[in-house]
Tab-separated table of C-alpha atoms in Angstrom:
chain	number	residue	atom	x	y	z
A	1	MET	CA	0.000	0.000	0.000
A	2	LEU	CA	1.097	3.547	-0.668
A	3	SER	CA	2.212	5.548	2.339
A	4	LYS	CA	0.279	8.677	3.288
A	5	VAL	CA	3.186	10.856	2.131
A	6	VAL	CA	3.250	9.176	-1.294
A	7	LYS	CA	-0.528	9.434	-1.566
A	8	LYS	CA	-0.385	13.159	-0.796
A	9	SER	CA	2.357	13.626	-3.364
A	10	VAL	CA	0.357	11.777	-6.019
A	11	ILE	CA	-2.762	13.799	-5.243
A	12	ALA	CA	-0.813	17.062	-5.278
A	13	ALA	CA	0.780	16.169	-8.612
A	14	ALA	CA	-2.602	15.244	-10.072
A	15	LEU	CA	-4.134	18.502	-8.890
A	16	ALA	CA	-1.239	20.473	-10.316
A	17	LEU	CA	-1.625	18.675	-13.646
A	18	LEU	CA	-5.337	19.415	-13.689
A	19	ALA	CA	-4.673	23.075	-12.910
A	20	GLN	CA	-2.123	23.271	-15.703
A	21	SER	CA	-4.538	21.595	-18.118
A	22	ALA	CA	-7.320	23.970	-17.176
A	23	PHE	CA	-5.002	26.917	-17.719
A	24	ALA	CA	-3.791	25.575	-21.047
A	25	VAL	CA	-7.285	25.357	-22.502
A	26	GLU	CA	-8.547	28.667	-21.107
A	27	ASN	CA	-10.058	30.691	-23.927
A	28	ILE	CA	-8.553	33.929	-25.188
A	29	LYS	CA	-11.336	36.453	-24.734
A	30	ILE	CA	-11.907	39.014	-27.477
A	31	GLY	CA	-14.206	41.709	-26.150
A	32	SER	CA	-16.307	43.798	-28.507
A	33	VAL	CA	-18.687	46.758	-28.298
A	34	LEU	CA	-20.341	47.479	-31.648
A	35	SER	CA	-23.294	49.500	-32.975
A	36	VAL	CA	-25.295	46.532	-34.269
A	37	SER	CA	-28.563	48.470	-33.947
A	38	GLY	CA	-29.487	52.150	-34.147
A	39	PRO	CA	-28.412	54.738	-36.772
A	40	ALA	CA	-24.911	53.232	-37.157
A	41	ALA	CA	-26.150	49.643	-37.547
A	42	PHE	CA	-25.101	49.425	-41.194
A	43	LEU	CA	-21.537	49.845	-39.888
A	44	GLY	CA	-21.752	47.658	-36.784
A	45	ASP	CA	-23.720	44.745	-38.224
A	46	PRO	CA	-21.052	43.689	-40.776
A	47	GLU	CA	-18.384	44.255	-38.133
A	48	LEU	CA	-20.034	41.733	-35.803
A	49	LYS	CA	-20.728	39.256	-38.611
A	50	THR	CA	-17.070	39.425	-39.636
A	51	LEU	CA	-15.746	38.846	-36.125
A	52	GLN	CA	-18.073	35.877	-35.621
A	53	MET	CA	-17.167	34.288	-38.941
A	54	TYR	CA	-13.403	34.642	-38.612
A	55	ILE	CA	-13.222	33.640	-34.950
A	56	GLU	CA	-15.029	30.414	-35.920
A	57	LYS	CA	-12.517	29.950	-38.749
A	58	ILE	CA	-9.496	30.534	-36.499
A	59	ASN	CA	-10.842	28.122	-33.889
A	60	ALA	CA	-11.513	25.464	-36.537
A	61	GLU	CA	-7.870	25.798	-37.574
A	62	GLY	CA	-6.588	25.213	-34.047
A	63	GLY	CA	-7.002	28.570	-32.340
A	64	VAL	CA	-4.144	30.794	-31.169
A	65	LEU	CA	-1.275	29.520	-29.030
A	66	GLY	CA	-3.219	26.273	-28.655
A	67	ARG	CA	-6.213	28.121	-27.172
A	68	LYS	CA	-9.654	28.885	-28.576
A	69	LEU	CA	-10.829	32.446	-29.173
A	70	GLU	CA	-14.034	33.475	-27.411
A	71	LEU	CA	-15.986	36.525	-28.593
A	72	VAL	CA	-17.748	38.454	-25.836
A	73	HIS	CA	-19.776	41.180	-27.535
A	74	TYR	CA	-22.354	43.835	-26.712
A	75	ASP	CA	-24.524	46.080	-28.893
A	76	ASP	CA	-24.375	49.738	-27.812
A	77	GLY	CA	-27.372	50.665	-29.995
A	78	SER	CA	-25.313	53.533	-31.483
A	79	ASP	CA	-25.266	55.146	-28.033
A	80	ALA	CA	-21.864	56.304	-26.734
A	81	ALA	CA	-23.026	56.193	-23.106
A	82	LYS	CA	-23.948	52.528	-23.495
A	83	ALA	CA	-20.565	51.858	-25.112
A	84	ASN	CA	-18.918	53.192	-21.970
A	85	GLY	CA	-21.043	50.965	-19.713
A	86	PHE	CA	-20.411	47.816	-21.745
A	87	THR	CA	-16.675	48.513	-21.818
A	88	LYS	CA	-16.667	48.680	-18.049
A	89	ARG	CA	-18.450	45.304	-17.944
A	90	LEU	CA	-15.968	43.726	-20.382
A	91	ILE	CA	-13.066	44.908	-18.249
A	92	GLU	CA	-14.397	44.205	-14.763
A	93	SER	CA	-16.724	41.207	-15.206
A	94	ASP	CA	-15.802	39.483	-18.454
A	95	LYS	CA	-12.070	40.141	-18.029
A	96	VAL	CA	-11.307	40.182	-21.756
A	97	ASP	CA	-7.767	40.046	-23.124
A	98	VAL	CA	-8.229	42.440	-26.059
A	99	LEU	CA	-10.993	44.873	-26.984
A	100	ILE	CA	-12.222	45.509	-30.553
A	101	GLY	CA	-14.950	48.017	-31.272
A	102	GLY	CA	-16.114	51.498	-30.996
A	103	THR	CA	-18.032	51.472	-34.278
A	104	THR	CA	-18.331	55.264	-34.126
A	105	THR	CA	-15.939	57.972	-32.988
A	106	GLY	CA	-18.310	58.940	-30.175
A	107	ALA	CA	-18.393	55.386	-28.825
A	108	THR	CA	-14.627	55.005	-29.148
A	109	MET	CA	-13.896	58.198	-27.238
A	110	ALA	CA	-16.310	57.085	-24.503
A	111	MET	CA	-14.441	53.777	-24.229
A	112	ALA	CA	-10.861	55.080	-24.427
A	113	PRO	CA	-10.455	56.425	-20.851
A	114	LEU	CA	-11.600	53.081	-19.406
A	115	VAL	CA	-9.141	50.960	-21.393
A	116	ASP	CA	-6.352	53.395	-20.600
A	117	LYS	CA	-7.041	53.099	-16.881
A	118	ALA	CA	-7.345	49.296	-17.075
A	119	GLY	CA	-4.316	48.780	-19.314
A	120	LEU	CA	-6.252	46.852	-21.992
A	121	PRO	CA	-5.201	46.721	-25.684
A	122	PHE	CA	-8.019	48.359	-27.656
A	123	ILE	CA	-8.380	48.536	-31.449
A	124	SER	CA	-11.018	51.009	-32.597
A	125	LEU	CA	-13.059	50.688	-35.791
A	126	ALA	CA	-13.890	54.396	-36.018
A	127	GLY	CA	-12.498	57.086	-38.283
A	128	ALA	CA	-11.642	60.342	-36.513
A	129	VAL	CA	-8.002	61.313	-36.168
A	130	VAL	CA	-8.560	62.312	-32.523
A	131	ILE	CA	-8.650	58.596	-31.649
A	132	ILE	CA	-4.906	58.215	-32.248
A	133	ASP	CA	-3.681	61.838	-32.324
A	134	PRO	CA	-2.395	62.503	-29.767
A	135	VAL	CA	-1.219	58.924	-29.220
A	136	LYS	CA	-2.962	57.051	-26.407
A	137	LYS	CA	-0.879	54.237	-24.960
A	138	TRP	CA	-3.536	51.496	-25.179
A	139	VAL	CA	-5.594	52.702	-28.153
A	140	PHE	CA	-5.032	51.682	-31.796
A	141	LYS	CA	-7.287	51.806	-34.857
A	142	THR	CA	-7.717	50.226	-38.286
A	143	PRO	CA	-9.733	52.697	-40.429
A	144	HIS	CA	-8.041	55.555	-42.248
A	145	THR	CA	-8.450	58.892	-40.500
A	146	ASP	CA	-10.790	61.664	-41.559
A	147	ARG	CA	-7.739	63.853	-42.174
A	148	MET	CA	-6.426	61.294	-44.666
A	149	ALA	CA	-9.812	61.180	-46.402
A	150	ALA	CA	-9.858	64.967	-46.753
A	151	GLU	CA	-6.316	64.966	-48.135
A	152	LYS	CA	-7.094	62.236	-50.671
A	153	VAL	CA	-10.188	64.135	-51.865
A	154	PHE	CA	-8.364	67.475	-52.082
A	155	GLU	CA	-5.512	65.773	-53.925
A	156	ASP	CA	-8.001	64.627	-56.590
A	157	MET	CA	-9.669	68.050	-56.741
A	158	LYS	CA	-6.339	69.800	-57.234
A	159	LYS	CA	-5.522	67.425	-60.087
A	160	ARG	CA	-8.809	68.467	-61.757
A	161	GLY	CA	-8.323	72.201	-61.270
A	162	ILE	CA	-10.953	72.508	-58.532
A	163	SER	CA	-10.072	75.166	-55.949
A	164	LYS	CA	-13.399	76.493	-54.551
A	165	VAL	CA	-15.448	73.984	-52.588
A	166	GLY	CA	-18.725	73.920	-50.687
A	167	MET	CA	-18.378	71.881	-47.482
A	168	LEU	CA	-21.355	69.994	-46.017
A	169	SER	CA	-20.739	67.963	-42.872
A	170	GLU	CA	-22.750	65.957	-40.373
A	171	THR	CA	-22.947	67.178	-36.780
A	172	SER	CA	-21.935	63.724	-35.475
A	173	GLY	CA	-18.481	63.052	-34.002
A	174	PHE	CA	-17.287	61.686	-37.353
A	175	GLY	CA	-18.696	64.556	-39.404
A	176	SER	CA	-17.557	67.287	-37.013
A	177	SER	CA	-14.042	65.910	-36.899
A	178	GLY	CA	-14.028	65.528	-40.686
A	179	ARG	CA	-15.082	69.156	-41.080
A	180	LYS	CA	-12.319	70.326	-38.752
A	181	GLU	CA	-9.650	68.238	-40.493
A	182	SER	CA	-10.831	69.391	-43.925
A	183	GLN	CA	-10.497	72.998	-42.821
A	184	THR	CA	-7.013	72.235	-41.488
A	185	VAL	CA	-5.592	70.678	-44.679
A	186	ALA	CA	-7.513	72.560	-47.416
A	187	ALA	CA	-4.908	75.297	-47.917
A	188	LYS	CA	-2.173	72.688	-48.366
A	189	TYR	CA	-3.888	71.698	-51.635
A	190	GLY	CA	-4.861	75.211	-52.719
A	191	ILE	CA	-8.499	74.654	-51.734
A	192	THR	CA	-10.769	77.423	-50.427
A	193	LEU	CA	-13.986	76.433	-48.632
A	194	VAL	CA	-16.423	79.021	-50.015
A	195	ALA	CA	-19.378	77.510	-48.103
A	196	ASP	CA	-19.555	75.646	-44.799
A	197	GLU	CA	-22.879	73.988	-43.981
A	198	THR	CA	-23.916	71.236	-41.538
A	199	TYR	CA	-26.812	68.793	-41.137
A	200	GLY	CA	-28.024	66.466	-38.381
A	201	PRO	CA	-27.637	62.653	-38.575
A	202	LYS	CA	-31.429	62.210	-38.532
A	203	ASP	CA	-32.317	65.036	-40.928
A	204	THR	CA	-34.616	63.906	-43.747
A	205	ASP	CA	-34.290	67.019	-45.929
A	206	ILE	CA	-31.069	68.953	-46.555
A	207	THR	CA	-32.146	71.056	-49.544
A	208	ALA	CA	-31.769	74.378	-47.687
A	209	GLN	CA	-28.069	73.798	-46.990
A	210	LEU	CA	-27.451	72.544	-50.531
A	211	THR	CA	-29.253	75.563	-51.991
A	212	ARG	CA	-26.928	77.889	-50.069
A	213	ILE	CA	-23.891	75.937	-51.337
A	214	LYS	CA	-25.250	76.114	-54.896
A	215	GLY	CA	-25.440	79.899	-54.575
A	216	ALA	CA	-21.945	80.361	-53.124
A	217	ALA	CA	-19.730	82.553	-55.318
A	218	GLY	CA	-17.410	80.542	-57.565
A	219	VAL	CA	-18.223	77.135	-56.044
A	220	GLN	CA	-16.825	74.291	-58.202
A	221	ALA	CA	-17.609	71.165	-56.168
A	222	VAL	CA	-19.423	69.841	-53.094
A	223	PHE	CA	-17.637	67.844	-50.385
A	224	VAL	CA	-19.854	65.895	-47.971
A	225	PHE	CA	-18.488	64.439	-44.721
A	226	GLY	CA	-20.814	62.061	-42.898
A	227	LEU	CA	-21.845	58.433	-42.442
A	228	GLY	CA	-24.969	56.340	-42.183
A	229	GLN	CA	-28.073	57.367	-44.136
A	230	GLY	CA	-27.434	61.124	-43.999
A	231	PRO	CA	-25.043	61.286	-46.985
A	232	ALA	CA	-27.592	59.358	-49.087
A	233	VAL	CA	-30.259	61.939	-48.184
A	234	VAL	CA	-27.815	64.671	-49.214
A	235	THR	CA	-27.140	62.902	-52.519
A	236	LYS	CA	-30.856	62.516	-53.313
A	237	ASN	CA	-31.517	66.189	-52.515
A	238	TYR	CA	-28.510	67.166	-54.639
A	239	GLY	CA	-30.070	65.315	-57.568
A	240	GLN	CA	-33.506	66.842	-56.942
A	241	LEU	CA	-31.987	70.345	-56.995
A	242	GLY	CA	-30.304	69.670	-60.355
A	243	MET	CA	-26.834	70.261	-58.928
A	244	THR	CA	-25.124	67.508	-60.928
A	245	ALA	CA	-23.035	70.073	-62.832
A	246	LEU	CA	-21.163	70.496	-59.546
A	247	PRO	CA	-19.028	67.389	-58.874
A	248	MET	CA	-19.888	65.766	-55.538
A	249	TYR	CA	-17.254	64.159	-53.328
A	250	GLN	CA	-18.035	62.038	-50.285
A	251	SER	CA	-15.763	60.681	-47.535
A	252	HIS	CA	-14.883	57.058	-46.806
A	253	GLY	CA	-17.833	57.115	-44.393
A	254	VAL	CA	-20.028	55.958	-47.307
A	255	ALA	CA	-17.638	53.389	-48.823
A	256	SER	CA	-20.316	50.728	-49.092
A	257	ASP	CA	-22.650	49.391	-51.784
A	258	GLU	CA	-25.474	50.366	-49.458
A	259	TYR	CA	-24.739	54.039	-50.170
A	260	ILE	CA	-25.397	53.550	-53.898
A	261	LYS	CA	-28.599	51.616	-53.164
A	262	LEU	CA	-29.896	54.322	-50.817
A	263	SER	CA	-28.900	57.214	-53.105
A	264	GLY	CA	-30.196	55.772	-56.372
A	265	LYS	CA	-29.427	57.474	-59.679
A	266	ALA	CA	-28.349	60.687	-57.941
A	267	ALA	CA	-25.122	58.926	-56.884
A	268	GLU	CA	-23.930	58.751	-60.496
A	269	GLY	CA	-20.578	60.532	-60.776
A	270	VAL	CA	-19.972	60.823	-57.014
A	271	ARG	CA	-16.284	60.373	-56.111
A	272	LEU	CA	-14.772	59.228	-52.829
A	273	PRO	CA	-11.726	57.610	-51.227
A	274	THR	CA	-12.130	53.959	-50.245
A	275	PRO	CA	-10.151	51.005	-48.905
A	276	ALA	CA	-9.202	48.372	-51.497
A	277	LEU	CA	-12.038	46.035	-50.459
A	278	LEU	CA	-14.664	47.966	-52.371
A	279	ILE	CA	-12.863	47.409	-55.677
A	280	GLY	CA	-10.907	44.204	-54.955
A	281	ALA	CA	-11.724	42.534	-58.276
A	282	MET	CA	-10.377	45.583	-60.140
A	283	LEU	CA	-6.975	45.479	-58.439
A	284	PRO	CA	-3.997	44.265	-60.477
A	285	ALA	CA	-2.780	40.754	-59.622
A	286	ALA	CA	0.456	42.116	-58.160
A	287	ASP	CA	-1.335	44.360	-55.657
A	288	ALA	CA	-0.326	43.331	-52.111
A	289	GLN	CA	-3.911	43.562	-50.850
A	290	LYS	CA	-5.667	41.673	-53.635
A	291	THR	CA	-5.464	38.204	-52.056
A	292	ILE	CA	-6.890	39.218	-48.692
A	293	VAL	CA	-9.661	41.481	-50.025
A	294	VAL	CA	-10.815	38.981	-52.660
A	295	GLY	CA	-10.685	36.164	-50.084
A	296	TYR	CA	-12.726	38.151	-47.566
A	297	ASP	CA	-15.254	39.159	-50.217
A	298	LYS	CA	-15.762	35.512	-51.242
A	299	ALA	CA	-16.002	34.162	-47.680
A	300	TYR	CA	-18.476	36.829	-46.549
A	301	LYS	CA	-20.748	36.335	-49.562
A	302	GLU	CA	-20.748	32.565	-49.112
A	303	ARG	CA	-21.598	32.845	-45.419
A	304	TYR	CA	-24.125	35.687	-45.393
A	305	LYS	CA	-25.367	35.823	-49.029
A	306	ILE	CA	-24.714	39.576	-49.152
A	307	ASP	CA	-21.801	41.770	-50.145
A	308	PRO	CA	-19.256	42.659	-47.449
A	309	SER	CA	-18.516	46.265	-46.581
A	310	THR	CA	-15.327	48.142	-45.819
A	311	PHE	CA	-16.575	48.437	-42.242
A	312	GLY	CA	-16.507	44.679	-41.823
A	313	GLY	CA	-13.012	44.855	-43.280
A	314	TYR	CA	-11.967	47.182	-40.459
A	315	ALA	CA	-13.107	44.527	-37.977
A	316	LEU	CA	-11.247	41.776	-39.828
A	317	ASP	CA	-8.059	43.813	-39.748
A	318	ALA	CA	-8.491	44.509	-36.024
A	319	LEU	CA	-8.973	40.804	-35.287
A	320	ASN	CA	-6.022	39.730	-37.435
A	321	LEU	CA	-3.782	42.404	-35.913
A	322	SER	CA	-4.793	41.199	-32.431
A	323	VAL	CA	-4.077	37.572	-33.283
A	324	ASP	CA	-0.749	38.496	-34.868
A	325	ALA	CA	0.240	40.512	-31.787
A	326	ILE	CA	-0.741	37.704	-29.385
A	327	LYS	CA	1.286	35.218	-31.429
A	328	ARG	CA	4.345	37.472	-31.491
A	329	ALA	CA	3.952	38.221	-27.779
A	330	GLY	CA	3.703	34.481	-27.095
A	331	SER	CA	0.998	35.160	-24.512
A	332	THR	CA	-2.011	37.302	-23.677
A	333	ASP	CA	0.018	39.440	-21.266
A	334	LYS	CA	-1.547	42.831	-21.947
A	335	GLU	CA	1.657	44.881	-21.951
A	336	LYS	CA	3.381	42.387	-24.248
A	337	VAL	CA	0.418	42.379	-26.647
A	338	ARG	CA	0.311	46.180	-26.626
A	339	THR	CA	4.025	46.350	-27.417
A	340	ALA	CA	3.600	43.814	-30.225
A	341	LEU	CA	0.776	45.881	-31.743
A	342	GLU	CA	2.902	49.010	-31.537
A	343	THR	CA	5.751	47.326	-33.431
A	344	THR	CA	3.599	45.893	-36.243
A	345	LYS	CA	5.392	46.222	-39.598
A	346	GLY	CA	4.328	45.350	-43.150
A	347	PHE	CA	1.046	43.791	-42.033
A	348	VAL	CA	-1.275	43.490	-45.053
A	349	GLY	CA	-4.960	44.004	-44.277
A	350	THR	CA	-8.129	44.870	-46.153
A	351	THR	CA	-7.636	48.522	-45.220
A	352	GLY	CA	-3.988	48.838	-46.230
A	353	VAL	CA	-0.493	47.845	-45.194
A	354	PHE	CA	0.019	48.625	-41.492
A	355	ASN	CA	3.325	49.970	-40.148
A	356	MET	CA	2.815	51.074	-36.544
A	357	SER	CA	5.216	52.689	-34.089
A	358	PRO	CA	5.179	54.327	-30.648
A	359	THR	CA	4.148	57.583	-32.380
A	360	ASN	CA	1.687	56.049	-34.881
A	361	HIS	CA	-1.056	53.737	-33.594
A	362	MET	CA	-2.752	53.378	-36.996
A	363	GLY	CA	0.163	52.824	-39.370
A	364	LEU	CA	-1.463	53.687	-42.721
A	365	ASP	CA	-0.521	56.325	-45.311
A	366	LEU	CA	-2.448	57.889	-48.223
A	367	SER	CA	-1.569	54.991	-50.523
A	368	ALA	CA	-4.035	52.879	-48.512
A	369	PHE	CA	-6.874	54.895	-50.061
A	370	ARG	CA	-8.094	54.373	-53.644
A	371	MET	CA	-10.220	57.008	-55.385
A	372	VAL	CA	-13.417	55.660	-56.937
A	373	GLU	CA	-16.367	57.085	-58.853
A	374	VAL	CA	-19.923	55.795	-59.213
A	375	LYS	CA	-20.498	54.777	-62.829
A	376	SER	CA	-23.681	53.045	-64.074
A	377	GLY	CA	-24.651	52.194	-60.513
A	378	ASP	CA	-21.317	50.613	-59.589
A	379	TRP	CA	-17.836	51.603	-58.446
A	380	GLN	CA	-15.108	52.473	-60.919
A	381	LEU	CA	-11.465	52.782	-59.915
A	382	LEU	CA	-9.987	56.147	-60.884
A	383	LYS	CA	-6.436	56.217	-62.199
């Protein structure tokens, strides 16, 4: 018979082995707060669908570091206050390892102070430059900034001899920031904003603002900065007012097939900057992004029977960047993962090629944007 000492040793060893096994199979928790309902749902819904689909795929292929990924997600209903509350829950109760979300700028900025205090790696899916400028230690983002969008648009305008522009922006966080950044960089491209109008995210008629822009002295083009259904309302009103002689430019906030569907024929000729995903099939074979954007497009259509959007692409990039960082860190230690994110180099995503640093928590340049124009109800890549 075994002595009591031996028995205790065997039991202790067995318990230790069980504890190690339990630890080894503990899931890696990916927290997420997205606007799956409310005015920003057309952004948040594809983001959630993308995370769900690719986390299943990663798990089916063996997970990360021998562990399964677990998505813990909440819908903020396009309400920044709710985004703050759910972030607190993810940190304190769910104890997630990484946070992806903040569909809108407002939600992201409501979440940022909490992740900073908790020391949690957070990758935002929102556009405003304020998210990463100034740099926040724990906050990163995948979409291009509103400043970049303004620069890409003004670059195209300058090429076409356009110098006097009527600005129309949404009063949301995204639109307000876009307006400010457009004002900041306009002079760099020889652009003068001869009109400066705004509209609310829920406005159903914007003809008064457009009429004032139409009457502005010397105006040569209209630049709209907004997201959701608002820009489509603007586009319809623009068509109804017979303003098509004035070229219309939109921001990347409408880089989705849904914008064309909502705007109808009035969208014909509209130009905007977009990530490669929107025109993946048009990219040359040698383009670094072609494989990932075409692969994502195919997988999303097969799974959901609808076209993907660039917003879902932002979520895919955030997930893949997180997984890459965890692999390079060799653990889910939050500081190690944060450092790995910050040192990301040459990472090809749907949004562009990411090269991050301690002073750049986005890592994209203007080459990550492609200029497109609506032609015959579809997108056409501009040379």
